Amino acid sequence: MGTLNDTVALMLSGDYKDRFKAEYYQLKIRHEKLLNMLARHDTGTLDFEPTCAIGLLAEQCGAMGHYLRILEARAKAEGIALD
């Protein structure tokens, strides 16, 4: 899954496993984008100034990473393959 648009079919599926995958992929995409933004901020290459504190964004990124790990554990427990 490269973009959020790539997850639409899964998100609209009647199968809860597909919707679970969509949730996981969407979170993963957003998490990676936030990680990238924070890295660019740290290197001084971010082309805008965030309106909220970087610490708050870092905290959000950590929570997203934690949520990803929970979804991965749940996927394993439920036999849902996350490609």
Coordinates of N, CA and C in Angstrom, one line a residue:
M1 N 0.8 -1.2 0.0 CA 0.0 0.0 0.0 C 0.9 1.2 0.0
G2 N 0.8 2.0 -1.1 CA 1.6 3.2 -1.2 C 0.9 4.5 -0.7
T3 N -0.4 4.6 -1.0 CA -1.1 5.8 -0.7 C -2.4 5.5 0.0
L4 N -3.0 6.5 0.6 CA -4.3 6.3 1.3 C -5.4 5.8 0.2
N5 N -5.3 6.4 -1.0 CA -6.2 6.0 -2.0 C -6.2 4.5 -2.3
D6 N -5.0 3.9 -2.1 CA -4.9 2.4 -2.4 C -5.6 1.6 -1.3
T7 N -6.1 2.2 -0.3 CA -6.7 1.4 0.8 C -8.3 1.5 0.7
V8 N -8.8 2.3 -0.2 CA -10.2 2.6 -0.2 C -11.0 1.3 -0.4
A9 N -10.6 0.4 -1.4 CA -11.4 -0.8 -1.6 C -11.4 -1.7 -0.3
L10 N -10.3 -1.8 0.4 CA -10.3 -2.6 1.6 C -11.2 -1.9 2.7
M11 N -11.1 -0.6 2.7 CA -11.9 0.1 3.7 C -13.4 -0.1 3.5
L12 N -13.8 -0.2 2.3 CA -15.2 -0.4 2.0 C -15.7 -1.8 1.9
S13 N -14.8 -2.8 2.1 CA -15.1 -4.2 2.1 C -16.1 -4.6 3.1
G14 N -16.9 -5.6 2.9 CA -17.8 -6.2 3.8 C -17.1 -7.2 4.8
D15 N -15.8 -7.5 4.5 CA -15.0 -8.4 5.3 C -14.2 -7.6 6.3
Y16 N -14.4 -8.0 7.6 CA -13.7 -7.2 8.6 C -12.2 -7.3 8.5
K17 N -11.7 -8.4 8.0 CA -10.3 -8.6 7.8 C -9.7 -7.6 6.8
D18 N -10.4 -7.3 5.8 CA -10.1 -6.3 4.8 C -10.1 -4.9 5.5
R19 N -11.1 -4.6 6.2 CA -11.2 -3.3 6.9 C -10.1 -3.2 7.9
F20 N -9.8 -4.2 8.6 CA -8.6 -4.2 9.5 C -7.3 -3.9 8.8
K21 N -7.1 -4.5 7.6 CA -5.9 -4.2 6.8 C -5.9 -2.8 6.4
A22 N -7.1 -2.2 6.0 CA -7.1 -0.8 5.6 C -6.7 0.1 6.8
E23 N -7.3 -0.2 8.0 CA -6.9 0.6 9.1 C -5.4 0.5 9.4
Y24 N -4.8 -0.7 9.3 CA -3.4 -0.8 9.5 C -2.6 -0.1 8.5
Y25 N -2.9 -0.3 7.2 CA -2.2 0.4 6.1 C -2.3 1.9 6.2
Q26 N -3.5 2.4 6.5 CA -3.7 3.9 6.6 C -2.8 4.4 7.8
L27 N -2.8 3.8 8.9 CA -2.0 4.2 10.0 C -0.5 4.1 9.7
K28 N -0.1 3.1 9.0 CA 1.3 2.9 8.6 C 1.7 4.0 7.7
I29 N 0.9 4.4 6.7 CA 1.2 5.4 5.8 C 1.3 6.8 6.5
R30 N 0.4 7.1 7.4 CA 0.4 8.3 8.1 C 1.6 8.4 9.1
H31 N 1.9 7.3 9.7 CA 3.0 7.2 10.7 C 4.3 7.4 9.9
E32 N 4.5 6.8 8.8 CA 5.7 7.0 8.0 C 5.9 8.5 7.5
K33 N 4.8 9.1 7.1 CA 4.8 10.5 6.7 C 5.2 11.4 7.9
L34 N 4.7 11.1 9.1 CA 5.0 11.9 10.2 C 6.5 11.7 10.6
L35 N 6.9 10.4 10.6 CA 8.3 10.2 10.9 C 9.2 10.9 9.9
N36 N 8.9 10.9 8.7 CA 9.7 11.7 7.6 C 9.7 13.2 7.9
M37 N 8.5 13.7 8.3 CA 8.4 15.1 8.6 C 9.3 15.5 9.8
L38 N 9.2 14.6 10.8 CA 10.1 14.9 12.0 C 11.6 14.8 11.7
A39 N 11.9 13.9 10.9 CA 13.3 13.7 10.5 C 13.8 15.0 9.7
R40 N 12.9 15.4 8.8 CA 13.3 16.6 8.0 C 13.4 17.9 8.9
H41 N 12.5 17.9 10.0 CA 12.6 19.0 10.9 C 13.9 18.9 11.7
D42 N 14.3 17.7 12.1 CA 15.6 17.6 12.8 C 16.8 17.9 12.0
T43 N 16.7 17.7 10.7 CA 17.9 18.1 9.8 C 17.8 19.5 9.2
G44 N 16.7 20.2 9.6 CA 16.6 21.6 9.1 C 16.2 21.7 7.6
T45 N 15.6 20.6 7.1 CA 15.2 20.6 5.7 C 13.7 20.6 5.5
L46 N 12.9 20.8 6.6 CA 11.5 20.9 6.5 C 11.1 22.3 5.9
D47 N 10.3 22.3 4.9 CA 10.0 23.5 4.2 C 8.9 24.4 4.8
F48 N 8.4 24.0 6.0 CA 7.4 24.8 6.7 C 7.6 24.7 8.2
E49 N 7.0 25.6 8.9 CA 7.1 25.6 10.4 C 5.8 25.1 10.9
P50 N 5.8 23.9 11.6 CA 4.6 23.3 12.2 C 3.9 24.3 13.1
T51 N 2.6 24.3 13.2 CA 1.9 25.2 14.0 C 1.8 24.8 15.5
C52 N 2.1 23.5 15.7 CA 2.1 23.0 17.1 C 3.6 22.6 17.4
A53 N 3.8 22.3 18.7 CA 5.1 22.0 19.2 C 5.6 20.7 18.6
I54 N 6.9 20.6 18.2 CA 7.5 19.4 17.7 C 7.4 18.3 18.7
G55 N 7.5 18.6 20.0 CA 7.3 17.6 21.0 C 6.0 16.9 21.0
L56 N 4.9 17.7 20.7 CA 3.6 17.1 20.6 C 3.5 16.2 19.4
L57 N 4.1 16.6 18.2 CA 4.1 15.7 17.0 C 4.9 14.5 17.3
A58 N 6.0 14.6 18.0 CA 6.8 13.4 18.4 C 6.0 12.5 19.3
E59 N 5.3 13.0 20.2 CA 4.4 12.2 21.1 C 3.3 11.5 20.2
Q60 N 2.7 12.2 19.3 CA 1.7 11.6 18.4 C 2.4 10.4 17.6
C61 N 3.6 10.7 17.1 CA 4.3 9.6 16.3 C 4.5 8.4 17.2
G62 N 4.9 8.6 18.4 CA 5.1 7.5 19.3 C 3.9 6.7 19.6
A63 N 2.8 7.4 19.8 CA 1.5 6.7 20.0 C 1.1 6.0 18.8
M64 N 1.3 6.5 17.6 CA 1.0 5.8 16.4 C 1.8 4.6 16.2
G65 N 3.1 4.6 16.6 CA 3.9 3.5 16.5 C 3.5 2.4 17.5
H66 N 3.0 2.8 18.6 CA 2.5 1.8 19.6 C 1.2 1.2 19.1
Y67 N 0.4 2.0 18.5 CA -0.9 1.4 17.9 C -0.6 0.5 16.8
L68 N 0.4 0.8 16.0 CA 0.8 -0.2 14.9 C 1.2 -1.5 15.5
R69 N 2.0 -1.5 16.5 CA 2.5 -2.7 17.2 C 1.3 -3.5 17.7
I70 N 0.3 -2.8 18.3 CA -0.9 -3.5 18.8 C -1.6 -4.2 17.6
L71 N -1.8 -3.4 16.5 CA -2.5 -4.0 15.4 C -1.7 -5.2 14.8
E72 N -0.4 -5.1 14.8 CA 0.4 -6.2 14.3 C 0.2 -7.5 15.2
A73 N 0.2 -7.3 16.5 CA 0.0 -8.4 17.4 C -1.4 -9.0 17.2
R74 N -2.4 -8.1 17.1 CA -3.8 -8.6 16.8 C -3.9 -9.3 15.5
A75 N -3.3 -8.8 14.5 CA -3.3 -9.5 13.2 C -2.7 -10.9 13.3
K76 N -1.6 -11.0 14.0 CA -1.0 -12.3 14.2 C -1.9 -13.3 14.9
A77 N -2.5 -12.8 16.0 CA -3.4 -13.6 16.8 C -4.7 -14.0 16.0
E78 N -5.1 -13.2 15.1 CA -6.3 -13.5 14.3 C -6.1 -14.1 13.0
G79 N -4.8 -14.3 12.7 CA -4.4 -14.9 11.4 C -4.7 -14.0 10.2
I80 N -4.5 -12.7 10.4 CA -4.7 -11.7 9.3 C -3.3 -11.4 8.7
A81 N -3.1 -11.7 7.5 CA -1.8 -11.5 6.8 C -1.7 -10.0 6.4
L82 N -0.7 -9.3 7.0 CA -0.5 -7.9 6.6 C 0.7 -7.9 5.6
D83 N 0.3 -7.8 4.3 CA 1.3 -7.9 3.2 C 2.4 -6.9 3.4

